[in-house]
């Protein structure tokens, strides 16, 4: 008789979450008999404080759920139908490599488009062996502009992406402004510090079209019309100058362009801004005077501000506020946008290649249009770290593009996404618990290394390995190319000029901080990283880029047929669309009761939400917390969440922001009617 296997004792293994979130939680993963049974937070990243979000707590269901891709698949049905047969890695990669070689040999390298974005913020799983492969094949380049492009341009232009106020330092603030950000959902580790500040009497201002949970507890809630933040920010700037509350000595010593900024703000009286933004002029003035009076004052600017035609200028004007009011130089004072730039690590160094500027570049926000009409045509699409059908604008165009019979699509993902259903070849990817990673937060100032917690589930493989194999199979591998996670991580860590001891620090502590530490004070520990170390309030390059120059306000074109603004910010159920397979069942459109009543819509009705881009059929939930005139469907839904399989992205135009060519997710204008009837 065979002896029973000796059960492996339960182990707790350290890891770090590299998913697209500011907080970058340090994790403790419980493993029993080689399987992950639970995921919790540790204190290695001090911001994590031992707790994590409810989404990543459900990670075991993601690892072992029915949607997990366990082996390579090759399409046997129609595109989008989701019928595949099992294949070996050799067969699947052989097929992909043969297609790639065929295109390159006929001089059509640019017919290949790699499409990747937010699946992992790790340094190992993007821009390493993938960049090597696609660059050497001469593939088209992707402008990864779907998120943070406008805010990144603004932060770079004004401050050279200076490090922001540490989220834990919000505990020291006496005034906190949450501008287009919803940390109850999108960065929960700010909350304890915010609550601690409020307990000590700090005031809270929230600028958001929705009365979010934090807006309920705010002293001032400006329920701005989507896309009109620029008007409010300029009115506050104008008020500060006019009332003699601008810090002229600080501005003169530390900035250039403040007179020009002042002049551009002059026309924006509180009354005019109030009209444009749909809020009260008195509340704008009350906000301005609180901001002038209280210190330390911190502004947490989020990404809800940038996703519209005025988004870049709006972020710039918001980031100018602490300079104008002289809020720097004290703990808990200043601003926080993205802190991603504090690490100067370079994945491309490990690739050994940099995409050549001469090669065609395709903006991912127009991927649908590009798949349909780019010339030379895109013939091979390689999707990884992304679920473009659900997350990019103009979903209808993306779907039509993916449906092209002459397009060869590869989707490389841990789970069977809606995009993967359109693939010719599906390749199974490991998740971050099954591979090594090196990652940083864009809120928390941490860099973390992690080792595989469990072996790959099924036949899944890590990104760096698969792209390394494709380099060999297509003949572009060169002697000396580093291919293992260790090889790549070593080169990436050596690429940092600001810290030269990262490898040693990470293996000793499991975490590393920038040279300035974990909670810099702006204008004491960190300074603008512009060439002259000054704040550029009207940087020339941004002024040239913005269609109406920087701070020029583009009106919302009146379209009476689509009177409602549809916004689609983050929810607490998914990270973008990641983990969306766990959100089963229908999701309802949120709508103010007045807007519903005007259309004869009652709670629970099925509606058709539509505009010139497409339509979504779904349920309705009446929400007093919505600003009248604004409706909400969360970002990151999967087709299973609506009646017709379309999501908010189906209603998002592929127009671009004023700076950075970013996505205008919240510029969607729609009408809603009861299913089957015409509205009014
Ligand atoms: N749980 C969870 N966490 C996440 C994510 C997720 O999907 N789920 N996504 C991650 C990613 S990729 C990102 S970029 C960040 C984004 O995190 P946030 O910065 O919080 O951005 P959003 O969720 O886009 O929107 C934030 C808020 O802006 C409001 N808003 C919409 N339009 C406007 C406007 O025109 N002006 C103003 N002032 N407010 C507006 C929305 O109502 C929303 O409450 O979160 C990250 N964290
Ligand atoms: N309507 C609407 N849409 C939006 C937004 C919005 O506000 N409104 N905001 C957008 C924002 S902020 C962002 S950042 C984008 C993000 O858009 P995407 O880049 O599409 O991000 P995710 O939806 O998270 O998809 C990431 C995919 O990568 C996979 N993945 C995870 N780890 C790995 C890995 O190691 N290897 C491989 N090969 N795959 C992996 C995940 O399973 C998932 O399917 O979405 C945007 N979409
Ligand atoms: Mo994002």
XYZ file of C-alpha atoms and ligand atoms in Angstrom:
775
model
C 0.000 0.000 0.000
C 1.238 3.520 -0.823
C 2.044 5.812 2.112
C -0.197 8.882 2.371
C 1.652 12.050 1.261
C 2.965 14.085 4.170
C 0.951 17.324 4.184
C 3.062 20.404 3.694
C 2.726 22.727 6.673
C 1.031 26.049 6.040
C 3.479 28.794 5.157
C 3.197 32.571 5.180
C 5.120 34.042 2.265
C 5.935 37.718 1.735
C 4.906 39.354 -1.531
C 4.000 42.776 -2.905
C 0.997 43.832 -4.946
C 2.062 45.315 -8.318
C -1.473 45.998 -9.548
C -2.366 49.452 -10.852
C -2.965 51.316 -7.592
C -1.091 54.069 -5.735
C -0.683 52.083 -2.522
C 1.574 49.134 -3.538
C 0.605 46.960 -0.584
C 3.120 44.655 1.002
C 1.486 41.266 1.393
C 1.470 38.151 3.508
C 0.231 35.184 1.522
C -0.840 31.989 3.244
C 0.017 28.855 1.295
C -1.282 25.402 2.155
C -0.295 22.317 0.194
C 1.118 24.445 -2.586
C -2.049 26.535 -2.963
C -2.726 30.113 -1.973
C -5.517 30.102 0.605
C -5.541 33.729 1.709
C -3.890 37.080 1.030
C -3.478 39.804 3.659
C -1.393 42.915 4.254
C 1.916 43.290 6.059
C 3.792 46.327 7.386
C 6.876 46.081 5.178
C 5.428 48.947 3.172
C 4.539 51.200 6.114
C 1.542 52.657 4.249
C -0.111 49.212 4.068
C -0.399 49.066 7.872
C -1.407 45.410 7.763
C -4.616 45.763 5.731
C -5.467 45.426 2.053
C -8.420 45.977 -0.265
C -11.287 43.512 -0.565
C -10.373 42.844 -4.206
C -6.932 41.390 -3.628
C -8.255 39.504 -0.600
C -10.268 37.571 -3.197
C -7.139 36.714 -5.181
C -7.401 32.938 -4.494
C -10.667 32.940 -6.487
C -8.828 34.719 -9.313
C -5.949 32.198 -9.220
C -8.107 29.100 -9.297
C -11.412 30.280 -10.785
C -13.111 28.845 -13.862
C -11.966 31.789 -16.030
C -8.295 31.046 -15.402
C -6.475 30.180 -18.614
C -4.543 26.989 -17.854
C -2.959 26.163 -21.212
C -2.525 27.732 -24.661
C -5.582 27.761 -26.907
C -6.127 28.164 -30.618
C -9.374 29.493 -32.051
C -11.762 27.080 -33.745
C -14.962 29.181 -33.792
C -15.819 32.611 -35.115
C -14.041 35.649 -33.684
C -15.592 36.616 -30.390
C -17.459 33.362 -30.023
C -14.951 32.003 -27.544
C -14.447 28.517 -29.051
C -10.911 27.240 -28.807
C -8.993 24.001 -28.779
C -6.155 23.185 -26.457
C -2.657 23.554 -27.879
C 0.879 22.979 -26.642
C 3.140 25.956 -25.989
C 5.344 24.780 -28.860
C 2.480 24.806 -31.323
C 1.036 28.123 -30.126
C 4.325 30.008 -30.003
C 5.413 28.407 -33.270
C 2.296 29.759 -34.943
C 2.750 33.264 -33.497
C 6.448 33.373 -34.396
C 5.735 32.192 -37.954
C 3.191 35.020 -38.431
C 5.677 37.518 -37.069
C 8.479 36.282 -39.322
C 6.233 36.317 -42.366
C 5.357 39.974 -41.786
C 8.919 41.022 -41.059
C 10.262 39.182 -44.135
C 7.813 41.005 -46.392
C 8.917 44.323 -44.897
C 5.711 44.755 -42.900
C 7.073 44.821 -39.350
C 4.897 47.837 -38.619
C 1.838 45.681 -39.274
C 2.515 44.238 -35.809
C 1.021 46.190 -32.893
C 1.822 45.291 -29.281
C -0.898 46.509 -26.927
C -0.239 46.553 -23.206
C -0.983 48.710 -20.202
C -2.004 48.266 -16.598
C -2.029 44.564 -15.770
C 1.046 44.914 -13.647
C 2.976 47.982 -12.607
C 6.017 45.751 -12.270
C 9.308 46.573 -13.909
C 9.859 42.973 -15.062
C 6.638 42.384 -16.932
C 6.624 45.351 -19.298
C 9.328 47.000 -21.444
C 11.884 44.205 -20.918
C 11.996 41.198 -23.264
C 8.731 42.377 -24.843
C 10.345 45.660 -25.885
C 13.349 43.710 -27.174
C 11.115 41.510 -29.337
C 8.873 44.202 -30.754
C 11.660 46.728 -31.328
C 13.821 44.232 -33.185
C 10.863 43.137 -35.291
C 10.270 46.786 -36.220
C 6.722 46.630 -34.826
C 4.537 49.734 -34.485
C 4.943 51.510 -31.171
C 2.116 52.110 -28.737
C 1.576 55.472 -27.049
C 0.421 54.306 -23.620
C -1.822 57.298 -23.028
C -4.954 55.739 -21.615
C -4.265 57.056 -18.122
C -2.119 59.708 -16.471
C -0.918 61.239 -19.740
C -2.524 64.682 -19.216
C -1.771 64.834 -15.496
C 1.744 63.583 -16.189
C 2.316 66.343 -18.762
C 1.029 68.975 -16.342
C 3.093 67.687 -13.411
C 6.192 67.465 -15.594
C 5.730 70.941 -17.063
C 5.103 72.763 -13.782
C 7.283 70.824 -11.360
C 9.394 68.313 -13.293
C 7.325 65.681 -11.434
C 8.494 66.660 -7.971
C 7.695 64.054 -5.299
C 4.380 64.721 -3.569
C 3.157 64.899 0.013
C 3.353 61.401 1.534
C -0.122 59.979 2.091
C 0.646 59.345 5.790
C 1.554 63.035 6.176
C -2.056 64.012 5.507
C -2.484 63.336 9.235
C -0.653 66.661 9.795
C -2.838 68.721 7.474
C -5.371 71.240 8.732
C -7.060 71.420 5.333
C -7.342 68.512 2.930
C -8.645 68.927 -0.605
C -9.664 65.785 -2.499
C -9.938 66.879 -6.096
C -11.301 64.312 -8.548
C -10.122 61.415 -6.452
C -12.031 58.805 -4.527
C -9.627 57.198 -2.064
C -12.374 55.202 -0.301
C -12.130 53.068 -3.426
C -8.899 53.845 -5.262
C -6.276 54.175 -2.542
C -7.722 53.148 0.795
C -4.573 53.687 2.833
C -5.039 57.440 2.764
C -8.223 57.050 4.825
C -6.802 56.451 8.325
C -4.580 59.529 7.941
C -7.429 61.623 6.623
C -9.639 60.529 9.516
C -6.899 61.276 11.990
C -6.549 64.800 10.577
C -10.329 65.300 10.733
C -10.398 64.143 14.359
C -7.888 66.887 15.078
C -10.131 69.448 13.465
C -8.866 69.483 9.904
C -11.319 70.726 7.264
C -12.125 68.644 4.214
C -13.039 69.890 0.746
C -14.145 67.474 -1.968
C -14.501 68.404 -5.644
C -16.435 65.635 -7.376
C -19.676 65.432 -9.385
C -20.801 62.665 -7.043
C -21.430 62.982 -3.329
C -18.930 60.237 -2.505
C -18.630 58.760 0.987
C -15.926 61.299 1.777
C -17.929 64.144 0.257
C -20.657 63.298 2.799
C -18.167 64.045 5.542
C -16.690 67.145 3.887
C -17.001 70.756 5.036
C -17.377 71.825 1.430
C -18.466 69.639 -1.450
C -18.247 71.245 -4.872
C -20.328 68.988 -7.121
C -18.593 70.144 -10.269
C -19.996 69.506 -13.711
C -17.634 66.937 -15.323
C -14.870 68.681 -17.236
C -15.272 72.090 -15.532
C -12.593 71.889 -12.798
C -10.406 74.337 -14.687
C -12.957 77.091 -14.139
C -13.002 76.514 -10.371
C -9.224 76.289 -10.022
C -8.715 79.497 -12.030
C -11.363 81.269 -9.963
C -9.549 80.319 -6.758
C -6.242 81.490 -8.231
C -7.851 84.736 -9.367
C -9.417 85.270 -5.940
C -6.096 84.677 -4.134
C -4.367 87.332 -6.248
C -7.233 89.762 -6.074
C -7.668 89.504 -2.303
C -3.940 89.939 -1.686
C -3.703 86.384 -0.405
C -1.176 85.187 -3.023
C 2.316 84.566 -1.631
C 4.195 86.966 -3.907
C 7.556 86.593 -2.124
C 7.398 82.782 -2.543
C 6.294 83.100 -6.167
C 9.017 85.616 -6.988
C 11.725 83.487 -5.443
C 10.594 80.056 -6.641
C 8.562 80.330 -9.795
C 8.432 81.765 -13.264
C 5.294 82.790 -15.092
C 3.159 83.765 -12.103
C 2.176 87.108 -13.568
C 0.997 85.359 -16.734
C -0.980 82.835 -14.680
C -2.534 85.689 -12.688
C -3.551 87.458 -15.893
C -5.116 84.313 -17.340
C -7.126 83.811 -14.145
C -8.534 87.369 -14.116
C -11.570 86.655 -16.321
C -12.538 83.760 -14.039
C -14.565 85.511 -11.392
C -16.259 83.154 -8.914
C -19.584 84.012 -10.591
C -18.402 83.009 -14.048
C -16.725 79.837 -12.759
C -19.854 78.981 -10.800
C -21.984 79.270 -13.917
C -19.652 77.104 -15.966
C -19.056 74.494 -13.274
C -22.617 74.385 -11.991
C -21.739 75.166 -8.380
C -22.359 78.206 -6.182
C -20.068 81.243 -6.359
C -20.267 81.596 -2.588
C -18.957 78.058 -2.110
C -16.043 78.748 -4.450
C -15.163 81.832 -2.381
C -15.594 79.920 0.852
C -13.191 77.279 -0.482
C -10.697 79.950 -1.585
C -10.723 81.667 1.779
C -10.358 78.392 3.718
C -7.441 77.537 1.474
C -5.865 80.940 2.099
C -6.398 80.712 5.877
C -5.437 77.164 6.816
C -1.992 75.560 6.894
C -0.729 72.949 6.466
C -3.033 72.479 3.465
C -2.681 69.465 1.178
C -4.324 68.868 -2.190
C -4.712 65.248 -3.278
C -5.316 65.606 -7.001
C -6.711 62.469 -8.617
C -7.186 61.168 -12.112
C -10.886 62.013 -12.276
C -9.830 65.552 -13.210
C -7.850 64.658 -16.312
C -10.269 62.519 -18.276
C -11.884 65.292 -20.353
C -11.021 67.876 -22.997
C -9.776 70.385 -20.387
C -8.124 67.777 -18.171
C -4.471 68.719 -18.620
C -5.021 72.432 -18.004
C -7.270 71.628 -15.046
C -4.595 69.516 -13.375
C -2.008 72.244 -14.070
C -4.213 74.915 -12.470
C -4.869 72.710 -9.431
C -1.170 71.975 -9.001
C -0.449 75.709 -9.253
C -2.596 76.419 -6.180
C -0.069 75.536 -3.450
C 2.508 77.722 -5.196
C 0.154 80.693 -5.441
C -1.028 80.363 -1.838
C 2.435 79.559 -0.463
C 1.541 76.167 1.001
C 4.887 74.395 0.639
C 7.684 73.969 3.170
C 5.679 72.350 5.954
C 4.796 68.732 6.719
C 1.267 68.042 5.445
C 1.349 71.013 3.049
C 1.587 70.970 -0.745
C 0.133 68.520 -3.232
C 0.139 64.861 -4.225
C -0.352 63.738 -7.820
C 1.572 60.660 -9.021
C 4.819 59.707 -7.310
C 5.823 57.243 -10.012
C 8.706 59.411 -11.211
C 10.665 59.293 -7.967
C 12.184 56.012 -9.134
C 14.553 56.434 -12.045
C 14.605 52.712 -12.883
C 14.643 51.870 -16.559
C 13.177 48.590 -17.826
C 14.408 49.362 -21.333
C 17.960 49.035 -20.024
C 17.190 45.353 -19.500
C 15.580 45.139 -22.934
C 18.799 46.402 -24.469
C 16.592 48.253 -26.938
C 14.621 51.420 -27.064
C 11.715 51.794 -29.471
C 12.982 53.759 -32.473
C 11.369 57.161 -32.818
C 11.033 56.710 -36.567
C 8.706 53.752 -36.169
C 4.971 54.384 -36.440
C 3.320 55.179 -33.133
C -0.314 54.406 -32.397
C -2.167 56.109 -29.564
C -3.943 53.373 -27.639
C -6.901 55.697 -27.085
C -7.539 55.345 -30.803
C -6.757 51.649 -31.042
C -10.239 50.920 -32.404
C -9.858 53.420 -35.231
C -6.328 52.160 -35.898
C -7.478 48.541 -36.159
C -10.121 49.621 -38.653
C -8.302 52.126 -40.790
C -4.550 52.484 -40.125
C -2.439 52.215 -43.280
C -0.368 50.107 -43.573
C -2.982 47.948 -41.877
C -2.405 46.294 -38.521
C -2.248 42.581 -39.268
C -0.992 41.159 -35.987
C -2.191 42.465 -32.631
C -0.449 41.205 -29.502
C -2.364 42.040 -26.313
C -0.822 41.552 -22.870
C -1.241 43.307 -19.496
C -4.432 44.794 -20.858
C -8.085 44.141 -21.666
C -8.578 46.726 -24.432
C -12.084 45.701 -25.468
C -13.344 46.719 -22.036
C -10.989 49.554 -21.141
C -10.383 51.646 -24.268
C -12.620 54.370 -25.745
C -14.988 53.592 -28.640
C -15.622 50.006 -27.630
C -17.721 49.500 -30.751
C -14.747 50.334 -32.974
C -12.434 48.150 -30.893
C -14.903 45.279 -31.217
C -15.229 45.735 -34.974
C -11.449 45.888 -35.242
C -11.010 42.710 -33.230
C -13.657 41.033 -35.400
C -11.651 41.525 -38.605
C -11.085 38.102 -40.147
C -7.719 39.206 -41.566
C -6.380 40.313 -38.184
C -4.311 37.786 -36.244
C -4.771 38.471 -32.548
C -2.784 37.057 -29.670
C -4.033 37.607 -26.110
C -1.682 36.739 -23.279
C -3.483 36.928 -19.928
C -4.041 34.905 -16.759
C -7.816 34.876 -17.319
C -10.223 34.563 -20.221
C -11.089 38.228 -20.692
C -13.669 39.570 -23.114
C -10.767 40.612 -25.353
C -9.382 37.069 -25.268
C -12.611 35.748 -26.767
C -11.573 37.530 -29.998
C -8.097 36.001 -30.055
C -6.686 33.586 -32.581
C -4.208 32.397 -29.961
C -4.662 32.693 -26.188
C -1.541 32.295 -24.059
C -1.773 31.673 -20.287
C 0.131 34.180 -18.145
C 1.194 33.797 -14.546
C -0.084 36.304 -12.013
C 2.306 38.169 -9.736
C 2.050 35.420 -7.112
C 3.542 32.897 -9.545
C 6.559 34.881 -10.737
C 9.230 37.250 -9.550
C 8.491 40.967 -9.735
C 10.039 44.310 -8.945
C 7.488 47.035 -8.426
C 6.803 50.464 -6.993
C 3.760 52.382 -5.902
C 2.747 55.707 -7.400
C 1.415 56.948 -4.063
C 3.578 55.101 -1.537
C 7.309 55.784 -1.886
C 8.327 52.132 -1.976
C 10.170 49.785 -4.254
C 9.555 46.124 -3.529
C 10.983 42.899 -4.888
C 9.025 39.680 -4.706
C 9.696 36.023 -5.440
C 7.136 33.489 -6.671
C 4.846 32.430 -3.839
C 3.591 29.321 -5.656
C 4.597 27.569 -8.885
C 2.721 28.624 -12.048
C -0.902 27.514 -12.105
C -1.590 25.198 -15.050
C 0.880 25.790 -17.868
C 1.032 29.558 -17.340
C 4.294 31.393 -17.947
C 5.607 34.822 -16.981
C 5.762 37.633 -19.547
C 9.545 37.956 -19.620
C 9.924 34.245 -20.346
C 7.396 34.114 -23.184
C 8.793 37.190 -24.936
C 12.290 35.754 -24.489
C 11.109 32.553 -26.199
C 9.537 34.547 -29.023
C 12.861 36.368 -29.501
C 14.511 32.997 -30.090
C 11.768 31.658 -32.347
C 11.747 34.762 -34.544
C 15.533 34.816 -34.728
C 16.020 38.220 -33.088
C 17.726 36.937 -29.949
C 21.326 38.072 -29.620
C 24.127 36.514 -27.597
C 24.348 38.075 -24.165
C 20.647 38.978 -23.941
C 19.592 38.559 -20.314
C 16.458 36.448 -20.063
C 15.838 35.336 -16.506
C 13.990 37.453 -13.965
C 17.251 37.706 -12.034
C 19.215 38.926 -15.091
C 16.586 41.531 -15.904
C 16.115 42.745 -12.330
C 19.861 43.181 -11.880
C 20.161 45.417 -14.944
C 17.072 47.417 -14.001
C 18.344 48.061 -10.487
C 21.748 49.082 -11.821
C 20.034 51.621 -14.086
C 19.120 53.803 -11.093
C 21.385 56.785 -10.659
C 19.709 58.000 -7.487
C 20.228 54.787 -5.469
C 23.041 52.379 -6.198
C 22.434 49.854 -3.409
C 18.953 48.665 -4.317
C 19.759 44.968 -4.738
C 21.352 44.739 -1.299
C 18.637 46.798 0.402
C 15.812 44.817 -1.180
C 17.235 41.457 -0.253
C 17.838 42.630 3.310
C 14.593 44.550 3.984
C 12.209 43.449 1.215
C 11.570 47.132 0.506
C 13.572 50.212 -0.467
C 12.791 53.914 -0.188
C 14.097 56.808 -2.261
C 17.207 58.592 -1.027
C 14.988 61.273 0.583
C 13.113 58.627 2.597
C 9.462 57.874 3.053
C 7.857 61.250 3.757
C 9.577 64.204 2.113
C 8.444 67.769 2.745
C 8.057 69.692 -0.506
C 10.508 72.616 -0.772
C 12.522 71.254 2.169
C 13.453 67.717 1.147
C 12.350 67.726 -2.470
C 12.273 70.467 -5.090
C 10.999 70.924 -8.616
C 13.019 68.827 -10.995
C 12.798 71.401 -13.758
C 16.171 72.458 -15.193
C 16.287 75.655 -13.079
C 14.566 74.022 -10.043
C 11.760 76.566 -10.309
C 8.040 76.091 -10.697
C 6.986 76.895 -14.253
C 3.442 78.126 -13.965
C 2.932 78.630 -17.699
C 5.502 76.337 -19.309
C 6.078 77.124 -22.944
C 5.820 73.542 -24.154
C 2.386 73.115 -22.568
C 1.251 76.462 -23.895
C 2.144 75.309 -27.411
C 0.471 71.941 -27.012
C -2.922 72.944 -25.607
C -5.398 73.882 -28.376
C -6.441 77.125 -26.597
C -3.040 77.526 -24.925
C -2.582 76.431 -21.323
C -5.549 77.253 -19.066
C -7.777 77.903 -22.086
C -11.247 76.533 -21.345
C -12.998 74.488 -24.014
C -16.778 74.639 -23.620
C -18.850 71.494 -23.641
C -20.478 71.664 -27.074
C -24.222 71.843 -26.475
C -25.896 68.737 -27.841
C -29.512 68.721 -26.737
C -29.963 65.153 -27.962
C -27.429 63.936 -25.379
C -28.068 66.034 -22.267
C -26.541 63.740 -19.633
C -22.842 63.469 -18.773
C -21.778 59.849 -18.288
C -18.796 59.321 -15.993
C -17.110 55.966 -15.453
C -14.656 56.177 -12.539
C -13.246 53.251 -10.541
C -15.311 50.961 -8.333
C -14.303 48.878 -5.331
C -14.977 45.634 -7.223
C -12.244 45.684 -9.848
C -8.905 47.315 -10.603
C -9.622 48.775 -14.016
C -11.091 45.558 -15.465
C -8.768 43.251 -13.526
C -10.587 40.746 -11.297
C -13.778 41.624 -13.169
C -14.504 37.958 -13.757
C -15.391 37.810 -10.041
C -18.030 40.515 -10.416
C -20.877 38.408 -11.709
C -24.391 39.599 -12.334
C -25.847 42.807 -13.649
C -24.537 46.274 -12.783
C -26.900 49.247 -12.800
C -26.511 52.770 -14.128
C -26.659 55.289 -11.278
C -28.886 58.273 -11.945
C -30.361 61.136 -9.949
C -34.081 60.641 -9.175
C -34.949 63.962 -10.909
C -33.314 62.842 -14.156
C -35.093 59.519 -13.857
C -38.469 61.090 -13.162
C -38.117 63.378 -16.175
C -37.757 60.242 -18.312
C -40.401 58.143 -16.617
C -37.715 55.807 -15.295
C -38.118 54.093 -11.950
C -35.704 52.147 -9.759
C -34.877 48.763 -11.221
C -36.075 49.568 -14.745
C -34.065 48.312 -17.690
C -32.764 51.185 -19.771
C -30.953 51.930 -22.926
C -28.061 54.387 -22.472
C -26.964 55.659 -25.854
C -25.124 58.234 -27.924
C -23.414 58.476 -31.301
C -20.772 55.905 -30.280
C -22.991 53.083 -29.103
C -25.444 51.849 -26.527
C -25.525 49.999 -23.233
C -28.567 48.128 -21.950
C -28.619 47.737 -18.207
C -30.599 48.313 -15.018
C -30.979 51.603 -13.194
C -30.364 52.611 -9.617
C -31.705 55.945 -8.386
C -29.042 57.784 -6.425
C -29.512 61.055 -4.558
C -25.712 61.289 -4.398
C -25.420 61.840 -8.154
C -25.265 65.374 -9.438
C -28.407 65.911 -11.527
C -27.410 65.748 -15.174
C -24.674 63.205 -14.486
C -25.006 59.423 -14.719
C -22.493 56.814 -13.647
C -21.445 53.353 -14.764
C -18.227 52.034 -13.221
C -15.094 51.498 -15.284
C -13.823 47.981 -15.738
C -17.126 46.136 -16.224
C -17.086 42.904 -18.217
C -19.659 41.960 -20.847
C -21.359 39.698 -18.290
C -22.400 42.804 -16.321
C -24.798 44.316 -18.868
C -27.694 43.049 -20.926
C -26.063 43.684 -24.303
C -22.424 43.042 -23.348
C -21.418 46.681 -23.929
C -20.017 48.798 -21.083
C -19.335 52.490 -20.382
C -16.424 52.432 -22.825
C -18.948 51.867 -25.636
C -20.210 55.410 -24.983
C -16.786 57.075 -24.726
C -15.616 59.070 -27.767
C -12.013 58.730 -28.898
C -11.384 62.463 -28.702
C -8.211 63.499 -26.875
C -7.362 65.703 -23.916
C -5.791 69.165 -24.250
C -2.419 67.894 -23.000
C -0.787 64.482 -23.395
C -3.305 63.067 -25.918
C -5.107 61.291 -23.090
C -8.489 59.596 -23.008
C -11.684 61.614 -22.473
C -13.624 58.949 -20.568
C -15.756 61.513 -18.754
C -16.595 63.545 -21.877
C -19.208 60.970 -22.763
C -22.627 62.613 -23.289
C -25.659 60.362 -23.451
C -29.409 60.018 -23.308
C -31.212 57.349 -21.317
C -34.580 55.836 -22.149
C -36.674 53.021 -20.832
C -35.809 49.899 -22.795
C -38.012 49.597 -25.844
C -39.521 53.114 -25.686
C -38.307 56.474 -26.895
C -37.491 59.020 -24.203
C -40.131 61.761 -23.767
N -10.587 49.898 -6.354
C -9.894 50.407 -7.376
N -8.758 51.101 -7.155
C -8.075 51.636 -8.203
C -8.516 51.460 -9.526
C -9.717 50.714 -9.728
O -10.179 50.530 -10.869
N -10.367 50.206 -8.639
N -7.827 52.010 -10.568
C -6.485 52.465 -10.343
C -6.133 53.371 -11.422
S -5.696 52.684 -12.915
C -6.196 54.701 -11.288
S -5.728 55.700 -12.576
C -6.595 55.319 -10.044
C -7.702 56.336 -10.279
O -8.242 56.754 -9.064
P -8.977 58.160 -8.893
O -7.987 59.247 -8.945
O -9.819 58.062 -7.684
O -9.780 58.313 -10.276
P -11.218 57.899 -10.822
O -11.712 56.667 -10.174
O -11.126 57.950 -12.306
O -12.162 59.145 -10.412
C -12.115 59.723 -9.142
C -13.311 60.590 -8.870
O -13.400 61.624 -9.839
C -14.755 61.919 -10.047
N -14.878 62.634 -11.329
C -15.300 62.207 -12.549
N -15.248 63.229 -13.442
C -14.774 64.303 -12.780
C -14.483 65.656 -13.152
O -14.622 66.083 -14.304
N -13.996 66.474 -12.170
C -13.819 66.052 -10.885
N -13.345 66.918 -9.989
N -14.098 64.792 -10.508
C -14.540 63.928 -11.456
C -15.451 60.597 -9.974
O -16.818 60.761 -9.608
C -14.629 59.850 -8.919
O -15.241 59.896 -7.639
O -7.080 54.362 -9.108
C -6.358 53.151 -9.015
N -6.958 52.385 -7.950
N -14.841 53.618 -19.178
C -13.647 53.798 -18.632
N -12.631 53.006 -18.985
C -11.407 53.193 -18.448
C -11.168 54.214 -17.497
C -12.254 55.049 -17.133
O -12.115 55.986 -16.312
N -13.469 54.816 -17.704
N -9.929 54.375 -16.933
C -8.831 53.698 -17.461
C -7.639 53.559 -16.658
S -7.404 54.624 -15.377
C -6.719 52.601 -16.928
S -5.255 52.618 -16.075
C -6.980 51.610 -17.992
C -6.404 50.228 -17.705
O -6.757 49.364 -18.711
P -6.006 47.970 -18.915
O -4.576 48.177 -19.222
O -6.775 47.200 -19.922
O -6.042 47.314 -17.444
P -6.890 46.120 -16.845
O -8.317 46.249 -17.201
O -6.530 46.063 -15.435
O -6.356 44.850 -17.619
C -5.108 44.302 -17.332
C -5.054 42.872 -17.822
O -3.730 42.342 -17.585
C -3.837 41.037 -17.078
N -2.598 40.724 -16.351
C -2.345 40.870 -15.037
N -1.092 40.466 -14.747
C -0.547 40.043 -15.909
C 0.746 39.509 -16.252
O 1.636 39.358 -15.426
N 0.933 39.176 -17.551
C -0.019 39.340 -18.501
N 0.288 38.995 -19.757
N -1.240 39.851 -18.200
C -1.483 40.196 -16.930
C -5.097 41.081 -16.233
O -5.621 39.787 -16.015
C -6.020 41.977 -17.054
O -6.816 41.247 -17.951
O -8.387 51.472 -18.181
C -9.011 52.666 -18.543
N -10.388 52.410 -18.851
Mo -5.294 54.348 -14.460
